[in-house]
mmCIF file of C-alpha atoms (C1' of nucleotides) in Angstrom:
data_model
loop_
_atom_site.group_PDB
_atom_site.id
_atom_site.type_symbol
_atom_site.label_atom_id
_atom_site.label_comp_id
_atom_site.label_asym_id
_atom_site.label_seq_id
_atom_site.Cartn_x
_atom_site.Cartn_y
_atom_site.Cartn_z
ATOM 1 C CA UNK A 1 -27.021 -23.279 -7.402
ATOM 2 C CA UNK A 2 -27.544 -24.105 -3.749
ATOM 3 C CA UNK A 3 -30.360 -25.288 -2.201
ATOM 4 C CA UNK A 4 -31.490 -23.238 0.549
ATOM 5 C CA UNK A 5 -32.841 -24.523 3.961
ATOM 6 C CA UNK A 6 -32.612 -21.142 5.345
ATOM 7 C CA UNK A 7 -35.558 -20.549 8.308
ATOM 8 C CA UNK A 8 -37.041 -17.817 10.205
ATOM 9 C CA UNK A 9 -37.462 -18.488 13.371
ATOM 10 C CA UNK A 10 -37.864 -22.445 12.997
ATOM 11 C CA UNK A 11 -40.092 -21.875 10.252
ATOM 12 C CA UNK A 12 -39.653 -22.787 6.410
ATOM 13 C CA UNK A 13 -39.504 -19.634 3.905
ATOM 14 C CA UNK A 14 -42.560 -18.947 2.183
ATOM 15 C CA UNK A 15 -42.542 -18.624 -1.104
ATOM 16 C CA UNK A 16 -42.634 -15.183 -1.649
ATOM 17 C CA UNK A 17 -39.824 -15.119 0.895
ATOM 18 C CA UNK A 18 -37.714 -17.856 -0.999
ATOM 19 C CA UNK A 19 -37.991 -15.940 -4.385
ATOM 20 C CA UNK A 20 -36.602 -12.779 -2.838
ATOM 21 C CA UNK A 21 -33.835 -14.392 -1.109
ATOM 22 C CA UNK A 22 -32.401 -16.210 -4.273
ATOM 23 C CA UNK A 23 -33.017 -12.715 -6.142
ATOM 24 C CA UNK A 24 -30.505 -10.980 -3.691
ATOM 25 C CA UNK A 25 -28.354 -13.746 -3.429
ATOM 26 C CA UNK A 26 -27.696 -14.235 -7.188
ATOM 27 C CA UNK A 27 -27.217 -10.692 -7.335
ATOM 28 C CA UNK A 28 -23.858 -9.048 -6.624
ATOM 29 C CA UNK A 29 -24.787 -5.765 -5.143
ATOM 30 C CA UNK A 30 -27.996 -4.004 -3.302
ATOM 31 C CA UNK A 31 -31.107 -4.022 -4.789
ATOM 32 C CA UNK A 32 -34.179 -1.925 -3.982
ATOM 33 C CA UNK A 33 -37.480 -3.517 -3.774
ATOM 34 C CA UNK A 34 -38.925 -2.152 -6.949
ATOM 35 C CA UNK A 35 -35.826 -3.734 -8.608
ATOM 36 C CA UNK A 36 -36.495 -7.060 -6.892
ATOM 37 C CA UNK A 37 -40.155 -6.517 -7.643
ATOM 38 C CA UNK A 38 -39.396 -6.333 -11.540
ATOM 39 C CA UNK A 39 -37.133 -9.249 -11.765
ATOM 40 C CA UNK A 40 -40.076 -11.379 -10.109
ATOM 41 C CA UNK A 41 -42.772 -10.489 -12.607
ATOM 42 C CA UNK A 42 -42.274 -13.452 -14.362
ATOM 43 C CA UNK A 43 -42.702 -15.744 -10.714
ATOM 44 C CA UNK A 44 -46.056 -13.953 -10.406
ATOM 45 C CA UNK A 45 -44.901 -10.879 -8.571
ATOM 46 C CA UNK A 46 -47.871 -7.919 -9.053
ATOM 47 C CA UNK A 47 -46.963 -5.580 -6.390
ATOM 48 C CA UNK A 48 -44.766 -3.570 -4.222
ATOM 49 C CA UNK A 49 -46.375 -5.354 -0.626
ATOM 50 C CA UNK A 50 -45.607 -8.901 -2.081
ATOM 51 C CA UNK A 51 -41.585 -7.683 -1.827
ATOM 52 C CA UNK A 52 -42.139 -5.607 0.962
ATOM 53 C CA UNK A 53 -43.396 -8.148 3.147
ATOM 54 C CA UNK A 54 -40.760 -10.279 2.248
ATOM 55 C CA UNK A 55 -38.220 -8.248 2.773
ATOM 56 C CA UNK A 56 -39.731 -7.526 6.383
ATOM 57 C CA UNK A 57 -39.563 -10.962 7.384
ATOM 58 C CA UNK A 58 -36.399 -11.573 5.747
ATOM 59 C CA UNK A 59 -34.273 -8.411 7.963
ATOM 60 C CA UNK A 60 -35.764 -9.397 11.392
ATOM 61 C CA UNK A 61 -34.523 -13.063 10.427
ATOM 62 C CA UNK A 62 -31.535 -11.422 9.699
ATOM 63 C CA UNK A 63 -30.997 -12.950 6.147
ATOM 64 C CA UNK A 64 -31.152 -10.175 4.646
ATOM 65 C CA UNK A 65 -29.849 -6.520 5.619
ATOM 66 C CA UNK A 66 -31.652 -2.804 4.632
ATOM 67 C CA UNK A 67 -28.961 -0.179 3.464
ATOM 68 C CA UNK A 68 -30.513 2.760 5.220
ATOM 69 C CA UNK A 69 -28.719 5.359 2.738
ATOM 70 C CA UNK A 70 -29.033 3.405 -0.390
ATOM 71 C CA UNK A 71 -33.064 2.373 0.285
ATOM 72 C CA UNK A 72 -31.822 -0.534 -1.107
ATOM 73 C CA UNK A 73 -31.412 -4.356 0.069
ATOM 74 C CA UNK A 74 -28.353 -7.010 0.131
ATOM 75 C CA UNK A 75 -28.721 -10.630 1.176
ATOM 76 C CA UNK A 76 -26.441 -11.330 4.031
ATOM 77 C CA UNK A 77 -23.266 -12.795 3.079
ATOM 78 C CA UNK A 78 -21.221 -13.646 6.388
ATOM 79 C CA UNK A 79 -22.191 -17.476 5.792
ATOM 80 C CA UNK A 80 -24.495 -18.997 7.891
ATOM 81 C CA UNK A 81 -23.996 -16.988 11.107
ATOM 82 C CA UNK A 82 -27.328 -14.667 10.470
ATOM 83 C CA UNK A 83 -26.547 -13.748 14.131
ATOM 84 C CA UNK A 84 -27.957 -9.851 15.093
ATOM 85 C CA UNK A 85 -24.141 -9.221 15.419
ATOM 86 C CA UNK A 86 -23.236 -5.240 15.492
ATOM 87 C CA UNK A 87 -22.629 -4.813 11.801
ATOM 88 C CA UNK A 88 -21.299 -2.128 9.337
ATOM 89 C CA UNK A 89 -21.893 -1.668 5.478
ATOM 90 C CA UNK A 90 -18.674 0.247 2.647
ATOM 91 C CA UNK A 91 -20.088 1.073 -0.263
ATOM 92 C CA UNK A 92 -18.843 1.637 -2.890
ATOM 93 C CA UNK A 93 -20.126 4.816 -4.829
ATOM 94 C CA UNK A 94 -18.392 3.696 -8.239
ATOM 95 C CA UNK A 95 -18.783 0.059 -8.337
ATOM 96 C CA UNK A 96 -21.766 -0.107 -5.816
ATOM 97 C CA UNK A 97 -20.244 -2.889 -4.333
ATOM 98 C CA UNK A 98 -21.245 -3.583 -0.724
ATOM 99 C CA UNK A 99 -18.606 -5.401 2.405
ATOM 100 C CA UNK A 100 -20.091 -6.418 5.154
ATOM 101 C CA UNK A 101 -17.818 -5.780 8.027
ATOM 102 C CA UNK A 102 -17.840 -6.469 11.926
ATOM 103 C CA UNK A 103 -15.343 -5.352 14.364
ATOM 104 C CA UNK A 104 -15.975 -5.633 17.987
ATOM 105 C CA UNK A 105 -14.296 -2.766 19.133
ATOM 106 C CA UNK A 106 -16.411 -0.732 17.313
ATOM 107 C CA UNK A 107 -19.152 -2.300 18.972
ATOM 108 C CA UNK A 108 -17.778 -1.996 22.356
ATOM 109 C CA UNK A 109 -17.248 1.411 21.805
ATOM 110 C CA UNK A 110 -21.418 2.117 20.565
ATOM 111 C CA UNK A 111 -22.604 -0.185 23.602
ATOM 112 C CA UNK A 112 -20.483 2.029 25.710
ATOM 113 C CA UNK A 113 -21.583 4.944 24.868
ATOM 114 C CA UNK A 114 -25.371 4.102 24.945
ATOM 115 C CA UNK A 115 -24.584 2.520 28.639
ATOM 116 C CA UNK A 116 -22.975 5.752 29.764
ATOM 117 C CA UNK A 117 -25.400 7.931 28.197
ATOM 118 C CA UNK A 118 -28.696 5.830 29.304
ATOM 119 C CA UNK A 119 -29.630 5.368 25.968
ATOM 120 C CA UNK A 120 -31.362 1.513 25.260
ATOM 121 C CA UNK A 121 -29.828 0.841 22.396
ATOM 122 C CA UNK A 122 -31.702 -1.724 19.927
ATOM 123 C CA UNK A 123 -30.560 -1.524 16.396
ATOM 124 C CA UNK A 124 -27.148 0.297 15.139
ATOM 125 C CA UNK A 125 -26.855 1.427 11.630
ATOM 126 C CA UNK A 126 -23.797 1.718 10.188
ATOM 127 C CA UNK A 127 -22.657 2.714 6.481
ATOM 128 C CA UNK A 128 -19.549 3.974 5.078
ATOM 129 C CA UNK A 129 -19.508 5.710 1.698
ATOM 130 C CA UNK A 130 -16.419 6.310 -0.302
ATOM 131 C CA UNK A 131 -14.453 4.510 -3.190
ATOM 132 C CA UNK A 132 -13.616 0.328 -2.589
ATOM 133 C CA UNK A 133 -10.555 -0.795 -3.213
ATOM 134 C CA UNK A 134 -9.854 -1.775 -6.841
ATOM 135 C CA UNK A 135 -12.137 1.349 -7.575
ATOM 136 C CA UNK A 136 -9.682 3.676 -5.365
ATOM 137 C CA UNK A 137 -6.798 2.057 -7.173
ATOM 138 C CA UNK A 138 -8.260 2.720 -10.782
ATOM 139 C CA UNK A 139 -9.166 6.505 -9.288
ATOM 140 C CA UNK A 140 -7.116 9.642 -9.415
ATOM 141 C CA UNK A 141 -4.925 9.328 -6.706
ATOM 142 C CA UNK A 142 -5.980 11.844 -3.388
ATOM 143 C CA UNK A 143 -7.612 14.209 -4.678
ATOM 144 C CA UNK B 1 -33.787 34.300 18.991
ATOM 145 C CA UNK B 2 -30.421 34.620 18.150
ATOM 146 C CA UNK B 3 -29.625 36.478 14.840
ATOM 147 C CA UNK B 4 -27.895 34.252 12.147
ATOM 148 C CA UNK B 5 -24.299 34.581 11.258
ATOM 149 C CA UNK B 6 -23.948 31.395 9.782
ATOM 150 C CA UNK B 7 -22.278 31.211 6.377
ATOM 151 C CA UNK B 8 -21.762 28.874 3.997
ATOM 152 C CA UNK B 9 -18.216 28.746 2.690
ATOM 153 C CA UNK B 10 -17.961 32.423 3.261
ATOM 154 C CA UNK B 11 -20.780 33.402 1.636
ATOM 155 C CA UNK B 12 -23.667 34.421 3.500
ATOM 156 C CA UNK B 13 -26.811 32.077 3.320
ATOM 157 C CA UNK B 14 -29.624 32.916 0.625
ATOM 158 C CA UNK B 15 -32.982 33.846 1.690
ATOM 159 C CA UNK B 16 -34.272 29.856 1.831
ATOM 160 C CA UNK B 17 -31.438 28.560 3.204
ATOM 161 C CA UNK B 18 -31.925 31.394 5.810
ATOM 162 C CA UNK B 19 -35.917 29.976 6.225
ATOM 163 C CA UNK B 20 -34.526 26.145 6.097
ATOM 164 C CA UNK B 21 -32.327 26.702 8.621
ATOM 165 C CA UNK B 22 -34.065 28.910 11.162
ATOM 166 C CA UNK B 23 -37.260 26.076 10.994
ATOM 167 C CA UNK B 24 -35.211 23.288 11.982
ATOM 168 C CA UNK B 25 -33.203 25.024 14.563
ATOM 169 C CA UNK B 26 -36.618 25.924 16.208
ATOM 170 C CA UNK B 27 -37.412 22.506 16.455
ATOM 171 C CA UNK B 28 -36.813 20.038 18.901
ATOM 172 C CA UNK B 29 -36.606 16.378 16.780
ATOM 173 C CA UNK B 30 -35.881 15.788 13.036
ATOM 174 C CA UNK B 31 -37.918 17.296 10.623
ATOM 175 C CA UNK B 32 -38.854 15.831 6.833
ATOM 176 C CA UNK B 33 -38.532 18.214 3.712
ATOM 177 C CA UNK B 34 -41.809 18.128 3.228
ATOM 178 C CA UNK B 35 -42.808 19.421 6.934
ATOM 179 C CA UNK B 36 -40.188 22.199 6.470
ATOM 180 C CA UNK B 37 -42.301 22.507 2.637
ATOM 181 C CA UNK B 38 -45.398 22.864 4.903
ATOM 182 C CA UNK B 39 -44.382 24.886 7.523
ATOM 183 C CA UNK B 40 -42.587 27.548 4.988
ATOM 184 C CA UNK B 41 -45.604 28.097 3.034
ATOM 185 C CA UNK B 42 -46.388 30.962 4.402
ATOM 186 C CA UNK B 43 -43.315 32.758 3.762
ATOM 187 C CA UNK B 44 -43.821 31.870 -0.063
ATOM 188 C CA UNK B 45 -42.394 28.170 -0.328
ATOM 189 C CA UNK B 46 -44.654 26.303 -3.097
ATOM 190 C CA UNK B 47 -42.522 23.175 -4.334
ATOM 191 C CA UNK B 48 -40.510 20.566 -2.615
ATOM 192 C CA UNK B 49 -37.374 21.474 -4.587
ATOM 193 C CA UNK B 50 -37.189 24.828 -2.631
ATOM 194 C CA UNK B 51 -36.555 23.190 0.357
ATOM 195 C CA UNK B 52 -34.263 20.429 -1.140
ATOM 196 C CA UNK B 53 -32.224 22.699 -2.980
ATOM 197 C CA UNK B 54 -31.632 24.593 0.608
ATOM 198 C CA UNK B 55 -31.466 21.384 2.797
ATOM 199 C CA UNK B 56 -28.165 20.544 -0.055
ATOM 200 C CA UNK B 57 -26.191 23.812 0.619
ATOM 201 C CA UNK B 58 -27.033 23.556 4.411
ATOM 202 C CA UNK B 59 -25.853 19.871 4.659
ATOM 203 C CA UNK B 60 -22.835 20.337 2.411
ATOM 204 C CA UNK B 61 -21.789 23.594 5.404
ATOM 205 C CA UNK B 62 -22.502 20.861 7.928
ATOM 206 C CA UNK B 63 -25.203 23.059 9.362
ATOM 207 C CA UNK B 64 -27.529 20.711 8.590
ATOM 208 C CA UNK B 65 -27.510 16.959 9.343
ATOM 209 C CA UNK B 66 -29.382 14.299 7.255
ATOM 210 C CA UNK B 67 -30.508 11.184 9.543
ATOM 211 C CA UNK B 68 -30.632 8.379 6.632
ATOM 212 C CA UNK B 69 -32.928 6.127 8.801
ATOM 213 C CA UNK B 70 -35.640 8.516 9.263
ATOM 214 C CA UNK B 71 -35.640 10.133 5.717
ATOM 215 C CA UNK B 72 -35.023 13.285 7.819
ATOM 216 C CA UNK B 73 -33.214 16.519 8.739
ATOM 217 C CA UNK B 74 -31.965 18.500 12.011
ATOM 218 C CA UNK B 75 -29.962 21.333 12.859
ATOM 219 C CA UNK B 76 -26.553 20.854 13.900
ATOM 220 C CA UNK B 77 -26.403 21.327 17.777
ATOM 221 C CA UNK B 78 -22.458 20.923 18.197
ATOM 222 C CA UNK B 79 -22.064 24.698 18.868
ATOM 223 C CA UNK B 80 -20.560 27.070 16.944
ATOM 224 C CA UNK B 81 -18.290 23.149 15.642
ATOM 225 C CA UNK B 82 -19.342 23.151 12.405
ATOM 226 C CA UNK B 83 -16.463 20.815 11.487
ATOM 227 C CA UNK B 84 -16.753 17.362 9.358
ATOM 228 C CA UNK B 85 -15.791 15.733 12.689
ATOM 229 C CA UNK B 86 -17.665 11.907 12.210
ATOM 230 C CA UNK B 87 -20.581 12.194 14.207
ATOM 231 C CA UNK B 88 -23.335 9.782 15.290
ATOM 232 C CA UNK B 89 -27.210 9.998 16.144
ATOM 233 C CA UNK B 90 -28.866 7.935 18.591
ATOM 234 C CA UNK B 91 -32.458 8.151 17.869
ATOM 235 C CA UNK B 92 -35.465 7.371 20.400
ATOM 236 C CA UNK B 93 -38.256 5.362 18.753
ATOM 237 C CA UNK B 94 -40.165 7.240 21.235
ATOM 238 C CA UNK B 95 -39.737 10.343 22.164
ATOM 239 C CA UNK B 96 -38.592 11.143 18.626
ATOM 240 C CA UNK B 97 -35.335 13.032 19.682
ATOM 241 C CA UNK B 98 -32.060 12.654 18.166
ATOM 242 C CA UNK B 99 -28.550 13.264 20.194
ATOM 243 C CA UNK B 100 -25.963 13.942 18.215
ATOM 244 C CA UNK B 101 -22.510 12.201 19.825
ATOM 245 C CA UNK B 102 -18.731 11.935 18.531
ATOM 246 C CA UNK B 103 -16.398 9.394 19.798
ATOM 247 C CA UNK B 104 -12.982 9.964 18.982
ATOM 248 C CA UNK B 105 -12.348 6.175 19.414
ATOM 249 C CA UNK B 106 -14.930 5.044 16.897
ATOM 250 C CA UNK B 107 -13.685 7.249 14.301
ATOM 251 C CA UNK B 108 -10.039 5.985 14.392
ATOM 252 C CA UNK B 109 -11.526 2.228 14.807
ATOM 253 C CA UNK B 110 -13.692 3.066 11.263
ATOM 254 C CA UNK B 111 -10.937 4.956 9.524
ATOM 255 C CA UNK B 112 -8.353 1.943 10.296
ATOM 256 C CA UNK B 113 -10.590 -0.683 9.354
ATOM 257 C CA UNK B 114 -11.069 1.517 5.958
ATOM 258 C CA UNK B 115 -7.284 2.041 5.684
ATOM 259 C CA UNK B 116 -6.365 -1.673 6.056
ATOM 260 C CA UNK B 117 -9.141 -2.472 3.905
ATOM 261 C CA UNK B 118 -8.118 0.111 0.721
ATOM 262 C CA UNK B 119 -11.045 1.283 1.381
ATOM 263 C CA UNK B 120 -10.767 5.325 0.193
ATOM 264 C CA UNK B 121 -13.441 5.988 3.068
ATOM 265 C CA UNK B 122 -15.532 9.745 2.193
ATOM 266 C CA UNK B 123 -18.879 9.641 3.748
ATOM 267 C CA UNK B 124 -19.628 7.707 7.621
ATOM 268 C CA UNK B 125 -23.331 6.866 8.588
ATOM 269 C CA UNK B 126 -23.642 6.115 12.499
ATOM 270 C CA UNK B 127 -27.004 5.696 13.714
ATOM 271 C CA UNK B 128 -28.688 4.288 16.663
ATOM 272 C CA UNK B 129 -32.100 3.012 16.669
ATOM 273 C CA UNK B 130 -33.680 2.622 20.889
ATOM 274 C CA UNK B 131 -34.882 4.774 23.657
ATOM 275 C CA UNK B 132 -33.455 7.832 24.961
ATOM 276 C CA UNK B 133 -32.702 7.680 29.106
ATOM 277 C CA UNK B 134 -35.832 9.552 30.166
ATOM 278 C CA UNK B 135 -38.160 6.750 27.774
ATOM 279 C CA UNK B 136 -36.034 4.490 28.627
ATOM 280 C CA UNK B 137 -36.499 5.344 32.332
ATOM 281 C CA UNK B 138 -40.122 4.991 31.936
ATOM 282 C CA UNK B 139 -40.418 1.756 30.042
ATOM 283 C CA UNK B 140 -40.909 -1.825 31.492
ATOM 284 C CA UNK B 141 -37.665 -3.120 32.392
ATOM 285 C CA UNK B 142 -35.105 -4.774 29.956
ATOM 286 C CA UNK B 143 -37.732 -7.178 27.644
ATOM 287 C "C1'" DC C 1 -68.274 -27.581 9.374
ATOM 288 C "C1'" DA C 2 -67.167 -23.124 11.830
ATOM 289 C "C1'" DA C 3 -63.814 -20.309 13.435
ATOM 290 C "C1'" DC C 4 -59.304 -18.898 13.457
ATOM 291 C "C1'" DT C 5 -54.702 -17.844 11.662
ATOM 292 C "C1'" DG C 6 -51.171 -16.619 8.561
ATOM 293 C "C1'" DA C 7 -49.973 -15.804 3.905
ATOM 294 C "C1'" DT C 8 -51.313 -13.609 -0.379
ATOM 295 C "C1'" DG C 9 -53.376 -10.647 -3.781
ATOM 296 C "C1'" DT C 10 -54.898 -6.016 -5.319
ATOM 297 C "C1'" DA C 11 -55.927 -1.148 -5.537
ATOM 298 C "C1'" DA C 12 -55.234 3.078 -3.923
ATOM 299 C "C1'" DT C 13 -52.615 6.386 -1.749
ATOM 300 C "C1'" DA C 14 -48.944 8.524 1.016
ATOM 301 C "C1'" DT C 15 -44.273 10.014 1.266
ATOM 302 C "C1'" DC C 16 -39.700 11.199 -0.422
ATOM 303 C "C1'" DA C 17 -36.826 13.135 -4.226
ATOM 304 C "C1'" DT C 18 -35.358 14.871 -8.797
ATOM 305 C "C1'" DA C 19 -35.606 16.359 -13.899
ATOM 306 C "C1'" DA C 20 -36.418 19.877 -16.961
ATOM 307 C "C1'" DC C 21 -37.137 24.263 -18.007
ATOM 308 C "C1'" DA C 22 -38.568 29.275 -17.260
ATOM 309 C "C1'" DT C 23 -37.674 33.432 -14.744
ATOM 310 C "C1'" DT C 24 -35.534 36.805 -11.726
ATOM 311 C "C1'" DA C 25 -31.794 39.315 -9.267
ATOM 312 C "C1'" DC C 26 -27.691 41.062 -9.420
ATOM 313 C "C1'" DA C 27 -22.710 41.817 -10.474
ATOM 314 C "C1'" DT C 28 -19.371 43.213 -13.860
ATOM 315 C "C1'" DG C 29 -17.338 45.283 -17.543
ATOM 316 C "C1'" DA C 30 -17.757 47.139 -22.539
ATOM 317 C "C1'" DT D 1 -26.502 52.466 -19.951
ATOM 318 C "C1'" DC D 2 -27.037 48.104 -21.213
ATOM 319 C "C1'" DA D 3 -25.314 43.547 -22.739
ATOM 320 C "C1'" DT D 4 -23.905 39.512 -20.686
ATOM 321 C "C1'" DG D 5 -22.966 35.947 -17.329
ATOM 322 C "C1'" DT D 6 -24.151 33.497 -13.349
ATOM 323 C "C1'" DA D 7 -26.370 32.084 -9.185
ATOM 324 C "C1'" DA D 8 -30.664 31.677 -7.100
ATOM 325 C "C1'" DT D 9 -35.363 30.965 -7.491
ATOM 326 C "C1'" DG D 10 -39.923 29.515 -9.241
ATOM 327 C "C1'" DT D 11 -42.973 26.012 -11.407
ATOM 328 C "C1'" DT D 12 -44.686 21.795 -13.366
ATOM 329 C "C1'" DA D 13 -44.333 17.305 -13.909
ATOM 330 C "C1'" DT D 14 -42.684 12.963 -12.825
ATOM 331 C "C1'" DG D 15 -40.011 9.307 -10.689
ATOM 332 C "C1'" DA D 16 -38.936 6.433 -6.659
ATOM 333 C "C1'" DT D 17 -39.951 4.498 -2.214
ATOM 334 C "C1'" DA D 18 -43.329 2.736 1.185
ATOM 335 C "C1'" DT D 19 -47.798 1.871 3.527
ATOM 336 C "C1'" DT D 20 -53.015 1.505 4.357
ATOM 337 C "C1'" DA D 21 -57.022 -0.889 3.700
ATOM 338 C "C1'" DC D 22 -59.426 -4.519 2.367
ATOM 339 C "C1'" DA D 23 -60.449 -8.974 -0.097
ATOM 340 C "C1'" DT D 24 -59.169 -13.792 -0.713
ATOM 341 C "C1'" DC D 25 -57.094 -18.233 -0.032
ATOM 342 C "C1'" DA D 26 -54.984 -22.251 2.434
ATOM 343 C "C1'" DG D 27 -54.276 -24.856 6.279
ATOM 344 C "C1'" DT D 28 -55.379 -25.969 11.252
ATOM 345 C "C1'" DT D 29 -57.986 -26.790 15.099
ATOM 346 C "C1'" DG D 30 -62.197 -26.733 17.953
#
DNA sequence: CAACTGATGTAATATCATAACATTACATGA
DNA sequence: TCATGTAATGTTATGATATTACATCAGTTG
């Protein structure tokens, strides 16, 4: 298990931060922060503000990413580029398996629109629902 | 106030749906299911699942639109386009109004990247997060 | 040390959503 | 008519997600 040196903004995790990181990142899918708050019981974890914080600190760093239609939380996994890149979420509603994916055109096309329209854009949320691959082979074929 | 012909797969809507329906159109910005509870009290709505149950039928007929990021509702403004057409929100932090906007570009971009991926894509969440162009107008410049 | 700051801990509460079950309205056909 | 089926509705309780308010602790700096 790697060690982490992750920061936010030049700063070392806290502690609280560090636990909830490793808790996402040794976990395949989203969690939501009463799940992460469970699993942390045994670290000392009494409440829901002790994840929430976390978790807080953890998006804006960007380590982290908030599945709007889920309520739920994955650690970022394009390696070490925690950039504020445009980004988009599939998930899967069999599995619940969650890609990260990033196409530029995509973003091209939002920043365009919000230019043309006047609109300041800050944040873009993204998620697309629907059946991932090996679960869309395994599936009744189009329905 | 224009009388209600809306149906929902070619039945007519129920009485609730009716009430759902005709609140959020009369409002300007997204509304929660518990301020369309509220505001429906006095025509005899008593429990939150009277409003969900409504807000389900309405959404499936694409009269309704769920914003994921705001735990919210609105009224679908494309007239009289009641299609599944992929559709986007750009939300203003704060003004608190939500444009709906479909670009055909975007949509072909998100169903390619799904169809190259295997993804079997059912479900797309666009939202954007920022200020609208009158805010926007009336903010300090660019941060 | 005193004052400040940032992180933490804790309790209470607000907000969003659904489960489970009872009841009503109404259509349809024996 | 009236039995039956079904869709909608009503009601209570509970589950799930998120924040407010306030107390405490640790480290830093004057």
């Amino acid at each position: 298990m790697a060690e982490h040196q992750h920061a936010l903004g030049g700063k070392p995790l806290t502690k609280n931060q560090r636990l909830v990181l490793e808790r996402l990142e040794k976990t395949e899918g989203p969690l939501s922060a009463y799940s992460i708050l469970d699993e942390l019981r045994d670290e000392g974890f009494r409440a829901p503000l002790q994840v929430y914080r976390a978790l807080d600190k953890l998006v804006d760093a960007g380590l982290v990413h908030r599945l709007e239609s889920l309520n739920a939380f994955v650690a970022c996994r394009h390696p070490s580029c925690h950039s504020h890149r445009m980004i988009g979420f599939a998930i899967c509603e069999e599995c619940g398996s969650v890609q990260e994916f990033s196409q530029d055109r995509i973003s091209e096309e939002l920043v365009a629109w919000a230019r043309d329209d006047g609109f300041r854009l800050k944040k873009t949320t993204i998620e697309l629902r629907g059946l991932c691959k090996t679960c869309a082979e395994q599936a009744p074929l189009q329905s």
